[in-house]
GROMACS .gro file of C-alpha atoms in nm:
model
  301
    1UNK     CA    1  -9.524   1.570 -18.204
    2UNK     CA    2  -9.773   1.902 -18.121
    3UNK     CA    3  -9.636   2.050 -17.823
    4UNK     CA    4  -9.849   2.004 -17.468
    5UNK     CA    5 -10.033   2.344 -17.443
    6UNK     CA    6  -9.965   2.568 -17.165
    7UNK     CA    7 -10.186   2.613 -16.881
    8UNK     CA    8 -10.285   2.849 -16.613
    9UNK     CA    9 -10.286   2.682 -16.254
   10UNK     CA   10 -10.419   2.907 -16.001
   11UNK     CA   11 -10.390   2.721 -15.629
   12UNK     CA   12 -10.602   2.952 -15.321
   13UNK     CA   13 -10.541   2.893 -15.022
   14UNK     CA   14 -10.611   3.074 -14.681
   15UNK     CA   15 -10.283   3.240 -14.669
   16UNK     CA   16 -10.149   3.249 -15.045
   17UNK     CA   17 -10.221   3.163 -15.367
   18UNK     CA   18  -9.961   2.999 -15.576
   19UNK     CA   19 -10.041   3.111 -15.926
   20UNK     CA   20  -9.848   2.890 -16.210
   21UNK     CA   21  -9.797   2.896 -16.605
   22UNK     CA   22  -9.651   2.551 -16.739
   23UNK     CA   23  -9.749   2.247 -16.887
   24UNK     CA   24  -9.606   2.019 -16.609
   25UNK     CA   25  -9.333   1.956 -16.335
   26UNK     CA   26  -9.044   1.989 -16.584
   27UNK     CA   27  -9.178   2.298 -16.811
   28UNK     CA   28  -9.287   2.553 -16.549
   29UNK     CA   29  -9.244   2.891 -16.755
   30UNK     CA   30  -9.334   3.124 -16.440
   31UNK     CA   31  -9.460   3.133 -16.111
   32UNK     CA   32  -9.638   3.403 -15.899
   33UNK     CA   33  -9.695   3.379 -15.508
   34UNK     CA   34  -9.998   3.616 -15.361
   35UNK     CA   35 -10.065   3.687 -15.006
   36UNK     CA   36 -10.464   3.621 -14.924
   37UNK     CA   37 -10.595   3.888 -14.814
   38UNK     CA   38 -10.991   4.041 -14.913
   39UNK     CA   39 -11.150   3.882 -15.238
   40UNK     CA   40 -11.107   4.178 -15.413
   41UNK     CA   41 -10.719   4.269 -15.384
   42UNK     CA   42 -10.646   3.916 -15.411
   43UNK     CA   43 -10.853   3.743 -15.747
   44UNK     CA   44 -10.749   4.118 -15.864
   45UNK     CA   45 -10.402   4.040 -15.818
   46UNK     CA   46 -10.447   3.695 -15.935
   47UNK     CA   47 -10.624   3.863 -16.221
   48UNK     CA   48 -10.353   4.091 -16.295
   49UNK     CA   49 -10.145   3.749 -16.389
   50UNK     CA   50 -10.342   3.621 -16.581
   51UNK     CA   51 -10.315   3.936 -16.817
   52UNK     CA   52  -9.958   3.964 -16.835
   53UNK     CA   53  -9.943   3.588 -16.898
   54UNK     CA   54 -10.182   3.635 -17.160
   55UNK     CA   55 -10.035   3.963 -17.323
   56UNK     CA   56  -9.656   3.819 -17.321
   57UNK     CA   57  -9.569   3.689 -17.673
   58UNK     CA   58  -9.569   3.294 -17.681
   59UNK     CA   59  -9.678   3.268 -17.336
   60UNK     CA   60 -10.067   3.262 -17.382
   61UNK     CA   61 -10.256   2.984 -17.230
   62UNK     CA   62 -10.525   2.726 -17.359
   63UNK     CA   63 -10.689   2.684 -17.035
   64UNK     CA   64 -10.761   2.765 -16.623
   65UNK     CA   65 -10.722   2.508 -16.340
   66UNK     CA   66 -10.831   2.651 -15.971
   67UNK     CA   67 -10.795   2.435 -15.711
   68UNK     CA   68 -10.935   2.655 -15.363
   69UNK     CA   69 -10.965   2.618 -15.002
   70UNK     CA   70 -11.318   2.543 -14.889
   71UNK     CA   71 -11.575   2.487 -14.857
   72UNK     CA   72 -11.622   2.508 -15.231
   73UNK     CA   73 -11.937   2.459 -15.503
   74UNK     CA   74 -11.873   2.236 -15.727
   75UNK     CA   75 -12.205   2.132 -15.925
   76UNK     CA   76 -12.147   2.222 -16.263
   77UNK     CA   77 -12.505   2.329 -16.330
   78UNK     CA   78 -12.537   2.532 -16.041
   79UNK     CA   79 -12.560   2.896 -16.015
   80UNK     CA   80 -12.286   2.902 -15.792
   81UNK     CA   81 -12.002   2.676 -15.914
   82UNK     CA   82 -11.665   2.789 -15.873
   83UNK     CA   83 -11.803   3.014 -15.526
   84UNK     CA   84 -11.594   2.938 -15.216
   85UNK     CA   85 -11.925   2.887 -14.985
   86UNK     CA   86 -11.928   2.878 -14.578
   87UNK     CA   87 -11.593   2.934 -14.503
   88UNK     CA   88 -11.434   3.034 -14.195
   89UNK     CA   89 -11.193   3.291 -14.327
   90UNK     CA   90 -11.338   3.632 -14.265
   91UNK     CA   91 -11.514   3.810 -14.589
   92UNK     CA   92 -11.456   3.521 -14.799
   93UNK     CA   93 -11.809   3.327 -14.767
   94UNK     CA   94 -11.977   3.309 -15.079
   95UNK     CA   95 -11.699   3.441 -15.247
   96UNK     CA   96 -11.746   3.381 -15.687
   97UNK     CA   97 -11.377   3.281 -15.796
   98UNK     CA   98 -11.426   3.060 -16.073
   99UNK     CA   99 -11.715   3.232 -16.285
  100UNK     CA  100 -11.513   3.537 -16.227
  101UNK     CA  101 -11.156   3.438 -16.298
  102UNK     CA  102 -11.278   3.198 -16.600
  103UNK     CA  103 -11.476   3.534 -16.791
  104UNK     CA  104 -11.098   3.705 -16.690
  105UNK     CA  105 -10.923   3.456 -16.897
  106UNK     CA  106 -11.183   3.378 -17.128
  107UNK     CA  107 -11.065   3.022 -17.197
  108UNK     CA  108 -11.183   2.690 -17.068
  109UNK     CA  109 -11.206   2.621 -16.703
  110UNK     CA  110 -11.209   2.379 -16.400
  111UNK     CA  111 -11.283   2.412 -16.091
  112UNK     CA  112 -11.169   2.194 -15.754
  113UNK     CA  113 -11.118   2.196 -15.406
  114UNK     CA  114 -10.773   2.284 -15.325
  115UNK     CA  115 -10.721   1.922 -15.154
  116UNK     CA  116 -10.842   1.780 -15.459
  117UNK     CA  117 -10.632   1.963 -15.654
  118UNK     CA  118 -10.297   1.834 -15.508
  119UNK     CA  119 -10.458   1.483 -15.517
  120UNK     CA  120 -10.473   1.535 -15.923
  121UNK     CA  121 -10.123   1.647 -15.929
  122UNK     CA  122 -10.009   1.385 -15.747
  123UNK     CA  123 -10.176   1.121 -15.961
  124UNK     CA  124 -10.061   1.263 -16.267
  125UNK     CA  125  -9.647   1.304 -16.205
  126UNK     CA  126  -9.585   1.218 -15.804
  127UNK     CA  127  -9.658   0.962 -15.549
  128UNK     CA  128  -9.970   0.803 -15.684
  129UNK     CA  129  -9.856   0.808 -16.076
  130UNK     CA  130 -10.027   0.527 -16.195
  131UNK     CA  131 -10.336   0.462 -16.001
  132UNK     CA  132 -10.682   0.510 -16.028
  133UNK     CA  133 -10.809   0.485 -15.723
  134UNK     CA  134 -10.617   0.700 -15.409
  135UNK     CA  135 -10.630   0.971 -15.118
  136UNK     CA  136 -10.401   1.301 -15.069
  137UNK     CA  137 -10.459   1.424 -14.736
  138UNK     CA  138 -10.348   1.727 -14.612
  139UNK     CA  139 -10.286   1.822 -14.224
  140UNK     CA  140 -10.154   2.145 -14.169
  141UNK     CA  141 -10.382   2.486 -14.123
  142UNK     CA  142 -10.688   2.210 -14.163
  143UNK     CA  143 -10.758   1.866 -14.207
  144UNK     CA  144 -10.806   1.792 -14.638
  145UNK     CA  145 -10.883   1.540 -14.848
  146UNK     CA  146 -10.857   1.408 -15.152
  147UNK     CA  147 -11.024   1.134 -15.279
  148UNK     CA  148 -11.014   0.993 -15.651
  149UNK     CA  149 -11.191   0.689 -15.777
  150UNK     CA  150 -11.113   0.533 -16.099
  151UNK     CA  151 -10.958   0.890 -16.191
  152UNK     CA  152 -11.243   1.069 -16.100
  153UNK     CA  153 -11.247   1.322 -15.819
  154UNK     CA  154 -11.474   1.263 -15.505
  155UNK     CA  155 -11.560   1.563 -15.312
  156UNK     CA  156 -11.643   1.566 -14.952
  157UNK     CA  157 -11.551   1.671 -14.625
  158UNK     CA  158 -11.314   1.421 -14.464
  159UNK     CA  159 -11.161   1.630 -14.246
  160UNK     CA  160 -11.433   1.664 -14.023
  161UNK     CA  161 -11.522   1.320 -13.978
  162UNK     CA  162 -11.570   1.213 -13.575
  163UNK     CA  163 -11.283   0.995 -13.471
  164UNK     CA  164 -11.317   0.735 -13.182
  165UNK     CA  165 -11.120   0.932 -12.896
  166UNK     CA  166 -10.803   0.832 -12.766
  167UNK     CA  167 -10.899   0.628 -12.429
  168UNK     CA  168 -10.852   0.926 -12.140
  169UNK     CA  169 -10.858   1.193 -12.405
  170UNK     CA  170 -11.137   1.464 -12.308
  171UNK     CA  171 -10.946   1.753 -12.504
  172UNK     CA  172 -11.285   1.941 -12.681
  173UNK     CA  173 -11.107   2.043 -12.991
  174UNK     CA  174 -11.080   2.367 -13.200
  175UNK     CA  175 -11.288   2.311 -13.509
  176UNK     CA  176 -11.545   2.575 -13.468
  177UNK     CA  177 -11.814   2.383 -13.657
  178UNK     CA  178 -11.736   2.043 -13.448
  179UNK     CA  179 -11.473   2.061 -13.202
  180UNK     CA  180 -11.344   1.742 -13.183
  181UNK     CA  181 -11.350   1.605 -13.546
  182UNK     CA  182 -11.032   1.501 -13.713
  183UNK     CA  183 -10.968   1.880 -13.784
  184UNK     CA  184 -11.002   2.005 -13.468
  185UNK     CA  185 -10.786   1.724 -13.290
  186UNK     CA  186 -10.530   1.738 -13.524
  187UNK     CA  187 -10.487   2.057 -13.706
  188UNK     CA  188 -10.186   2.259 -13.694
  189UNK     CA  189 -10.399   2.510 -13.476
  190UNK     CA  190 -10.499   2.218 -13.258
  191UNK     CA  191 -10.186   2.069 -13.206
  192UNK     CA  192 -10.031   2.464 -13.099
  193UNK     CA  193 -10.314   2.488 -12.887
  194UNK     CA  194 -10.314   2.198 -12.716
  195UNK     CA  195  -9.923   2.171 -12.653
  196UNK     CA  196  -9.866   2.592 -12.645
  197UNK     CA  197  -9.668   2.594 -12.906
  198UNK     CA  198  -9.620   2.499 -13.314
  199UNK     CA  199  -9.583   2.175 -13.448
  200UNK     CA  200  -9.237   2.239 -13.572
  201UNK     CA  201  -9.096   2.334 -13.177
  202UNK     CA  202  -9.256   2.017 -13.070
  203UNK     CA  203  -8.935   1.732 -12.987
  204UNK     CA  204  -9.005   1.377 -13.119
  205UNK     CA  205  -9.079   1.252 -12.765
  206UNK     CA  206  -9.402   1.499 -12.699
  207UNK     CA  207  -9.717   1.365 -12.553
  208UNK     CA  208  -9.950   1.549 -12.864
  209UNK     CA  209  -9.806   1.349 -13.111
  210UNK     CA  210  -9.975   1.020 -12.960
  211UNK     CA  211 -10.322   1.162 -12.979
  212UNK     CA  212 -10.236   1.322 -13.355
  213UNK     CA  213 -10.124   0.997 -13.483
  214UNK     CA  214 -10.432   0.817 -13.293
  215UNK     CA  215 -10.674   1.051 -13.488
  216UNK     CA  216 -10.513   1.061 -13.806
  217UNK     CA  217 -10.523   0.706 -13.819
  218UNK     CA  218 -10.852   0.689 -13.772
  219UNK     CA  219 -10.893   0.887 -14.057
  220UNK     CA  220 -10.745   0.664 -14.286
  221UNK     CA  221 -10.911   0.367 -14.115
  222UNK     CA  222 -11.221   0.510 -14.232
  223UNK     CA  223 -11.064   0.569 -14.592
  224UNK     CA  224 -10.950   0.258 -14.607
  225UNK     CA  225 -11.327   0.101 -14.545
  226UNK     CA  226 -11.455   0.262 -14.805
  227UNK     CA  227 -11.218   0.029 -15.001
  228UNK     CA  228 -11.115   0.307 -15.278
  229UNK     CA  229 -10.775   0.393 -15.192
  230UNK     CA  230 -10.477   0.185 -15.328
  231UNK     CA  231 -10.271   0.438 -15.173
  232UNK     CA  232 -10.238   0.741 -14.925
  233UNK     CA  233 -10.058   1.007 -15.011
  234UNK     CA  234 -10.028   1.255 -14.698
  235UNK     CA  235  -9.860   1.625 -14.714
  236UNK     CA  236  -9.971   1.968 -14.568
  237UNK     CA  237  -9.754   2.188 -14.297
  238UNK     CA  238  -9.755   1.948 -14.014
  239UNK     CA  239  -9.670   1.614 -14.205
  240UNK     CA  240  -9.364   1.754 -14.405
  241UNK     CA  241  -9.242   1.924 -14.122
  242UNK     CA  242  -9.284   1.639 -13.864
  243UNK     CA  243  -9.100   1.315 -14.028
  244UNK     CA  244  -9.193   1.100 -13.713
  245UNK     CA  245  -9.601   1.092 -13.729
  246UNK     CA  246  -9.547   0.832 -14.097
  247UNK     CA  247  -9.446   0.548 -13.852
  248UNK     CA  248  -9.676   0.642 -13.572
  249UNK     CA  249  -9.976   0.674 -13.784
  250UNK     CA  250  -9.852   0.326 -13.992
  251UNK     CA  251  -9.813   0.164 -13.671
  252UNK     CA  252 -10.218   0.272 -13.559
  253UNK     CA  253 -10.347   0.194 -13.893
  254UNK     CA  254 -10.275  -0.110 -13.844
  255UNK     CA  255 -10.359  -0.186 -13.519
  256UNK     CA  256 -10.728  -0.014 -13.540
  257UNK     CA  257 -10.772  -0.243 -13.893
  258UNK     CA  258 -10.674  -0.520 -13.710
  259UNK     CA  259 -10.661  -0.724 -13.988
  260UNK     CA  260 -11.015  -0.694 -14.100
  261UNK     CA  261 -10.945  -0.570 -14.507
  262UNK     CA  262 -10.819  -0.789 -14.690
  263UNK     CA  263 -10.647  -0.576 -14.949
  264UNK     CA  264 -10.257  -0.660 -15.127
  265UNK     CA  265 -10.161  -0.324 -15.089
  266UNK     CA  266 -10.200  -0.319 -14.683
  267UNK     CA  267  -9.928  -0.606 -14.610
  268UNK     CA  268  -9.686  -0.297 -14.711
  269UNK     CA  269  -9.773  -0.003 -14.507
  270UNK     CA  270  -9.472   0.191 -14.608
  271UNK     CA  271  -9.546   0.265 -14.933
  272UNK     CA  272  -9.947   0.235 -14.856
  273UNK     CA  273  -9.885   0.569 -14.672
  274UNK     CA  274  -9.656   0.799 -14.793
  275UNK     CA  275  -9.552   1.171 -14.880
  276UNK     CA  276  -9.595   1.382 -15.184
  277UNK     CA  277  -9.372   1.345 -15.434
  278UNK     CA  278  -9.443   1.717 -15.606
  279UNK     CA  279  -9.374   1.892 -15.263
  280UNK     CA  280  -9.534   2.219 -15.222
  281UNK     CA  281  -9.600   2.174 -15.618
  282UNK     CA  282  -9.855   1.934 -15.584
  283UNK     CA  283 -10.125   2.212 -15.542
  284UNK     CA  284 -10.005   2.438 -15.805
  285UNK     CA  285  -9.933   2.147 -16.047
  286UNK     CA  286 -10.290   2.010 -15.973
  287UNK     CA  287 -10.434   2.304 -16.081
  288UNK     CA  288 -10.219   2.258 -16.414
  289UNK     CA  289 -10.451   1.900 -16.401
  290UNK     CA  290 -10.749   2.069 -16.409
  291UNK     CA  291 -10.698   2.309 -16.642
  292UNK     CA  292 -10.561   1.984 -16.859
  293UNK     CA  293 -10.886   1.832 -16.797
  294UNK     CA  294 -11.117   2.126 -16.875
  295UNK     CA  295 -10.943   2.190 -17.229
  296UNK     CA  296 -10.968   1.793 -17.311
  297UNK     CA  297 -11.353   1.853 -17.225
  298UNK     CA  298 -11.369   2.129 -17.411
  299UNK     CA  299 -11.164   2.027 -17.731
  300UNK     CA  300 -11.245   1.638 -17.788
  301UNK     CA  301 -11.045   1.402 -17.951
   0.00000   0.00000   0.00000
């Protein structure tokens, strides 16, 4: 049997990038954190891997997955796929990453949000092995998500949908585009800046986790109208380092459905939403995904 072919996974986020060389979750040949910092020390850093990967006897790779924070381009035929676009994080709007990294490698290449990214790894060796048709959210720095339909990626902008308000909640939010979307109600940043501190120094019993869990499952209510997902797979900062919101947010789901979908995989909410499998792999390993993806495209059976 040929060997799987080893693949470059390049995950950018807002504070690192997670740069990986393997072919999956259990043959990971080397991986590479980065701090993000300007465009040009960091995809020159990220660059700089890619060489020595490349140069290194028997480690040479068939192909580049990128999954990056957002917004990103992603029409193929545009003149500015693979750009990170309106972004809030200083210097980076309009920022080429793709184009650039895929003439550094000079091998086949695809190109994702990072959201979208952990979604794909995720559906191809963690929680949602096996589906078609699921959501990866992400709550930690922002508000992500994933959404993949019959195996194909769906991109949007989620995060930013408006919730309905908790009753007695006038809280404006911190999204600077929307204030009180999803993102800016329930955000790392907007949960330390609405209880004065982290997340992770918050006990069990505070008062923010109510209105977190109200917004976030409103979130998936609206997911779950769209009647795609067959599961929810939630991760980021916040949700693997607060245990407690998986039962709040179950326990709102349901009560803001109220019945209304009539869908087999609902009468179990515990394993209808539930946490990565791939842990802070998923993005990284995604990445491996897409870079599976773009060499199938570009070598066809």
């Amino acid at each position: 049997m040929t060997a799987a072919p080893l693949i470059a996974g390049v995950e950018l986020g807002g504070t690192k990038c997670n740069c990986i060389l393997a072919t999956g979750p259990e043959d990971i040949r080397d991986s590479v954190r980065i701090p993000t910092t300007t465009p040009a020390e960091t995809l020159g850093a990220i660059e700089a891997v890619l060489t020595r990967w490349s140069n290194v006897p028997g480690t040479g790779f068939a192909a580049l997955g990128i999954a990056s924070f957002g917004p990103v381009a992603l029409d193929r035929a545009a003149t500015d796929y693979g750009f990170i676009t309106a972004t809030t994080k200083p210097g980076w709007s309009n920022t080429d990453v793709g184009q650039r990294l895929a003439r550094h490698a000079g091998v086949p290449m695809a190109f994702q949000s990072d959201v979208v990214g952990a979604a794909l790894g995720e559906g191809r060796w963690g929680a949602a092995q096996g589906l078609a048709d699921f959501a990866y959210i992400t709550v930690g720095t922002g508000v992500g998500i994933g959404l993949v339909a019959g195996g194909v990626p769906i991109a949007g902008e989620l995060g930013h949908v408006r919730p309905v308000r908790m009753a007695g909640d006038g809280w404006p939010g911190v999204c600077s585009f929307h204030g009180d979307c999803v993102e800016g109600l329930a955000s790392g940043p907007a949960i330390a800046a609405r209880a004065g501190a982290p997340a992770s120094e918050l006990p069990e019993g505070h008062p923010v986790w109510d209105v977190t869990a109200h917004t976030l499952a409103q979130l998936l209510n609206t997911l779950v109208l769209t009647g795609i997902p067959r599961r929810i797979v939630m991760g980021g900062g916040v949700m693997t380092g607060v245990p407690h919101l998986f039962p709040m947010i179950r326990a709102r789901l349901a009560a803001s459905l109220g019945g209304y979908i009539a869908l087999a995989e609902l009468a179990d909410l515990d394993s209808f939403v539930v946490p990565p499998a791939l842990g802070n792999n998923a993005g990284p390993l995604g990445a491996v995904e897409l870079g599976v993806r773009a060499l199938a495209e570009a070598v066809p059976d």
